[in-house]
Coordinates of N, CA and C in Angstrom, one line a residue:
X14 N -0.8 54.8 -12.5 CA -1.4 56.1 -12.5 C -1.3 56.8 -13.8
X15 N -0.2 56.9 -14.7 CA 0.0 57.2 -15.7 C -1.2 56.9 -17.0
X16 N -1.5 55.8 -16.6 CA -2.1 55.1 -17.9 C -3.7 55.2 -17.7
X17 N -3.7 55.6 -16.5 CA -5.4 56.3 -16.2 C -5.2 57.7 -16.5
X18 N -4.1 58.2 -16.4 CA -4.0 59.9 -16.9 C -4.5 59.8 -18.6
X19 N -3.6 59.1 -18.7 CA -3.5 58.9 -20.4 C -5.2 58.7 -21.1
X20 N -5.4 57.4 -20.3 CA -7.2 57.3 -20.8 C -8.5 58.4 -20.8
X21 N -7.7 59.4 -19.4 CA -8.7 60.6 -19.5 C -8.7 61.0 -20.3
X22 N -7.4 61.3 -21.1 CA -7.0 62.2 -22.0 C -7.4 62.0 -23.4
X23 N -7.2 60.2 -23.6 CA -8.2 59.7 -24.6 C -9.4 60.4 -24.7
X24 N -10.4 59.9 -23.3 CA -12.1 59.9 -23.4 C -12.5 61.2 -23.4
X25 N -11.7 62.7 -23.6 CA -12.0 63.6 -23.6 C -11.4 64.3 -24.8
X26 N -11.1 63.4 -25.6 CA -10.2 63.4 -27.0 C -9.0 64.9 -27.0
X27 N -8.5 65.1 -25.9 CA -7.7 66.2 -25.8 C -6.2 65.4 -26.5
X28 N -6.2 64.6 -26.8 CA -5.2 64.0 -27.7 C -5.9 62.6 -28.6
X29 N -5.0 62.5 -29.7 CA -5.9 61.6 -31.0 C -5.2 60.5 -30.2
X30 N -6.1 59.3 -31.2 CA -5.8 58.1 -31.0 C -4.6 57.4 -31.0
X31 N -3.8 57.8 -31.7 CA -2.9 57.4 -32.2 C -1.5 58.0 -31.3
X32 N -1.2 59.1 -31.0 CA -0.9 59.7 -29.9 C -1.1 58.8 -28.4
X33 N -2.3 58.7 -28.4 CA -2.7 58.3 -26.9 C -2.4 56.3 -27.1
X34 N -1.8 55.7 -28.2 CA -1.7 54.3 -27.8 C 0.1 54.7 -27.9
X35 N 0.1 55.5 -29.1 CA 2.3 55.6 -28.2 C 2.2 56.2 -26.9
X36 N 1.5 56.7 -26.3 CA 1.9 57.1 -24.7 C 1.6 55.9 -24.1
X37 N 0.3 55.2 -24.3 CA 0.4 53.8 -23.5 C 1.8 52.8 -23.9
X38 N 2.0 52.6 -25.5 CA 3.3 51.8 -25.9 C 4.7 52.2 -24.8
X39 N 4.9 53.5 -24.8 CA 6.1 54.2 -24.0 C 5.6 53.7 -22.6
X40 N 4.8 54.5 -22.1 CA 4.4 53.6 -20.7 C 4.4 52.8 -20.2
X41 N 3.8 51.8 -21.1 CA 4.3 50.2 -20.6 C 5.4 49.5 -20.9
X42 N 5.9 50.0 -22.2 CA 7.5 49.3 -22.3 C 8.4 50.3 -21.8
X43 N 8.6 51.2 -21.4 CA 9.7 52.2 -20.9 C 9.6 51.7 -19.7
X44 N 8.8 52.6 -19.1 CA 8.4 52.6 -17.2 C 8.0 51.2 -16.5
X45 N 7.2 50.5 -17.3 CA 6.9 49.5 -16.4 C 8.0 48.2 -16.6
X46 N 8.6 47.9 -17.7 CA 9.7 46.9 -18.3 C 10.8 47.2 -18.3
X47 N 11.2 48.5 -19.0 CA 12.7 48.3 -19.4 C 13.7 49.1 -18.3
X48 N 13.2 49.9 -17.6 CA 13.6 50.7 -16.0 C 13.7 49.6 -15.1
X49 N 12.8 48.4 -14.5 CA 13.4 47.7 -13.8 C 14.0 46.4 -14.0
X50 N 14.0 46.5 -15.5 CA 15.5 45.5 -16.1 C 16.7 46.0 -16.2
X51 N 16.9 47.3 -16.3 CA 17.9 48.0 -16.3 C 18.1 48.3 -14.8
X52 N 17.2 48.6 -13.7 CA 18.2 48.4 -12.0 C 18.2 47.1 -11.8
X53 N 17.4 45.8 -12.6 CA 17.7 44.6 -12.1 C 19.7 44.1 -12.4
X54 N 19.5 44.5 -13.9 CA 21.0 44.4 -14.7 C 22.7 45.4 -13.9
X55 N 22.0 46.7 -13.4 CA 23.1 47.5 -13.0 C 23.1 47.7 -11.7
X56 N 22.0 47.3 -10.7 CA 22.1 47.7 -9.2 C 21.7 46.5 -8.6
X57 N 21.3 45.5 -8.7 CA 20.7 44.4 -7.8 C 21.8 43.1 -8.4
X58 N 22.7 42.6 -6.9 CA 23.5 41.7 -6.9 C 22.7 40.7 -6.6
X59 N 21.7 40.4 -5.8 CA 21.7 39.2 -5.5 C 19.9 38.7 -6.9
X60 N 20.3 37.2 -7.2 CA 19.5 37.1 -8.1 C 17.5 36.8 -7.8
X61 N 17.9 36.3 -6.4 CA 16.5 36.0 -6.3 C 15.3 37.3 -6.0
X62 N 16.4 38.6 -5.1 CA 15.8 39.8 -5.6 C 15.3 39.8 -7.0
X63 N 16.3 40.3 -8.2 CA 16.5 40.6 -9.1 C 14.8 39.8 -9.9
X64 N 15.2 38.5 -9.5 CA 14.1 37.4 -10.3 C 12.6 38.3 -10.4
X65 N 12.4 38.5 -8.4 CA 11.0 38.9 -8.0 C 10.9 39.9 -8.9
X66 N 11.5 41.0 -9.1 CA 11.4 42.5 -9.2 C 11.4 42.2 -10.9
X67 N 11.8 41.3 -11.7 CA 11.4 41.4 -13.0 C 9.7 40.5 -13.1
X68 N 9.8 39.5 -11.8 CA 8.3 38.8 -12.5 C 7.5 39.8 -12.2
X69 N 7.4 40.8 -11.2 CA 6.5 41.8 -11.1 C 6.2 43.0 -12.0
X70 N 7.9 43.2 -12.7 CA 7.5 43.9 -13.8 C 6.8 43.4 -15.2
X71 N 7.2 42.3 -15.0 CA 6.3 41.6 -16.2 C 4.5 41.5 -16.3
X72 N 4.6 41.0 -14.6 CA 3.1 41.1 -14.6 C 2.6 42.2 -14.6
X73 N 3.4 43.6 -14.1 CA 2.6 44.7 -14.5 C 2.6 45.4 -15.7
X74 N 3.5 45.2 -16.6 CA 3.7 45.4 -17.9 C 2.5 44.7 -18.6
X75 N 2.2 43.4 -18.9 CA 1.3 42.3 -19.3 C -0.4 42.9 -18.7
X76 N -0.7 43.7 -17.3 CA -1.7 44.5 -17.2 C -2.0 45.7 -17.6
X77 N -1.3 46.5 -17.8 CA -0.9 47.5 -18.7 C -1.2 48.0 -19.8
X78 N -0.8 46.7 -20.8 CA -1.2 46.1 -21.9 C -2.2 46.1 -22.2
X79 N -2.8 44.9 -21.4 CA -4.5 44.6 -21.2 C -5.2 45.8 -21.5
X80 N -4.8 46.6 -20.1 CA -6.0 47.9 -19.5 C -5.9 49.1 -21.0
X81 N -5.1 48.9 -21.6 CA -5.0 50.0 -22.9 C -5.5 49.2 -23.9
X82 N -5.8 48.1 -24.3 CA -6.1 47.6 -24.9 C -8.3 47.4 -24.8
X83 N -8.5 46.9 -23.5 CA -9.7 46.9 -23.0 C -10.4 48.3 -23.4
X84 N -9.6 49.6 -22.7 CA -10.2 50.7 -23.1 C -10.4 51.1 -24.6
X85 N -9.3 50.9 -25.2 CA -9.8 51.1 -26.8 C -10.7 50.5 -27.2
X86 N -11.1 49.3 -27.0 CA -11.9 48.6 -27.4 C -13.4 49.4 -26.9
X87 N -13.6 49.6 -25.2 CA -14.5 50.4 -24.6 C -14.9 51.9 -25.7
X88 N -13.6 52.3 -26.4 CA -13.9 53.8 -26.4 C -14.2 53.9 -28.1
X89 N -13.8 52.7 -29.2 CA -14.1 52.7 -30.6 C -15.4 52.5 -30.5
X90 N -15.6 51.4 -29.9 CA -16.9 50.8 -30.1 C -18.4 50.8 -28.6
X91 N -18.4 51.5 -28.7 CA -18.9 52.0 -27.0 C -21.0 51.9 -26.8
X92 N -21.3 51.6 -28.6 CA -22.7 50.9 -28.7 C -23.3 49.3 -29.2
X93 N -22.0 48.7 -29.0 CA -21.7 47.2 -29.0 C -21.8 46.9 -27.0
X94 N -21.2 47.5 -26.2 CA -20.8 47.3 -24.6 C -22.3 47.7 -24.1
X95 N -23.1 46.5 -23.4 CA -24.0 47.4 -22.7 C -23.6 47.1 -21.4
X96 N -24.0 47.8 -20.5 CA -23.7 48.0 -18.7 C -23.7 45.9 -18.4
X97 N -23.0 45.8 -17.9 CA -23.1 44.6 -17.5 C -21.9 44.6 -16.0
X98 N -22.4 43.2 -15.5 CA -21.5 43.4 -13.6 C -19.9 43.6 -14.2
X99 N -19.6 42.9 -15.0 CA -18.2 43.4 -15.3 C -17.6 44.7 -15.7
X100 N -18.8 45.5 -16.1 CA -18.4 46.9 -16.5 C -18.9 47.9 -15.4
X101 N -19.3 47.4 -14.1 CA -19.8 48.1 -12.8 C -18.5 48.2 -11.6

């Protein structure tokens, strides 16, 4: 949810670019990585919990990534992208 707030905030340039990729950097390595490494490390005894709850943070970290990455690309260069089923 965060990181669609953040892109509004991009595509309506209410914050610069530069600004708006440290909010995605913070977002995806704070919130999405290093919070459920840190309850995997201090609250979760048993490991095969622990395992799931980091591969999921990983995978959502690694999408995250992607989705801030895809958009900048969308929002620098935005008369290179024409309408295509992927962008529907």
């Amino acid at each position: 949810f965060l990181g669609y707030v953040i892109e509004i905030l991009l595509s309506r340039k209410y914050v610069g670019e530069w600004l708006g990729m440290g909010l995605h950097l913070s977002n995806a390595n704070l919130l999405a990585f290093l919070v459920p490494a840190w309850i995997v490390w201090t609250l979760i005894d048993r490991p095969a919990v622990g395992a799931f709850l980091l591969v999921h943070a990983t995978i959502t970290w690694m999408k995250l990534i992607s989705y801030a990455h895809a958009n900048s690309d969308y929002r620098t260069s935005p008369e290179s992208h024409t309408a295509t089923l992927a962008l529907l």
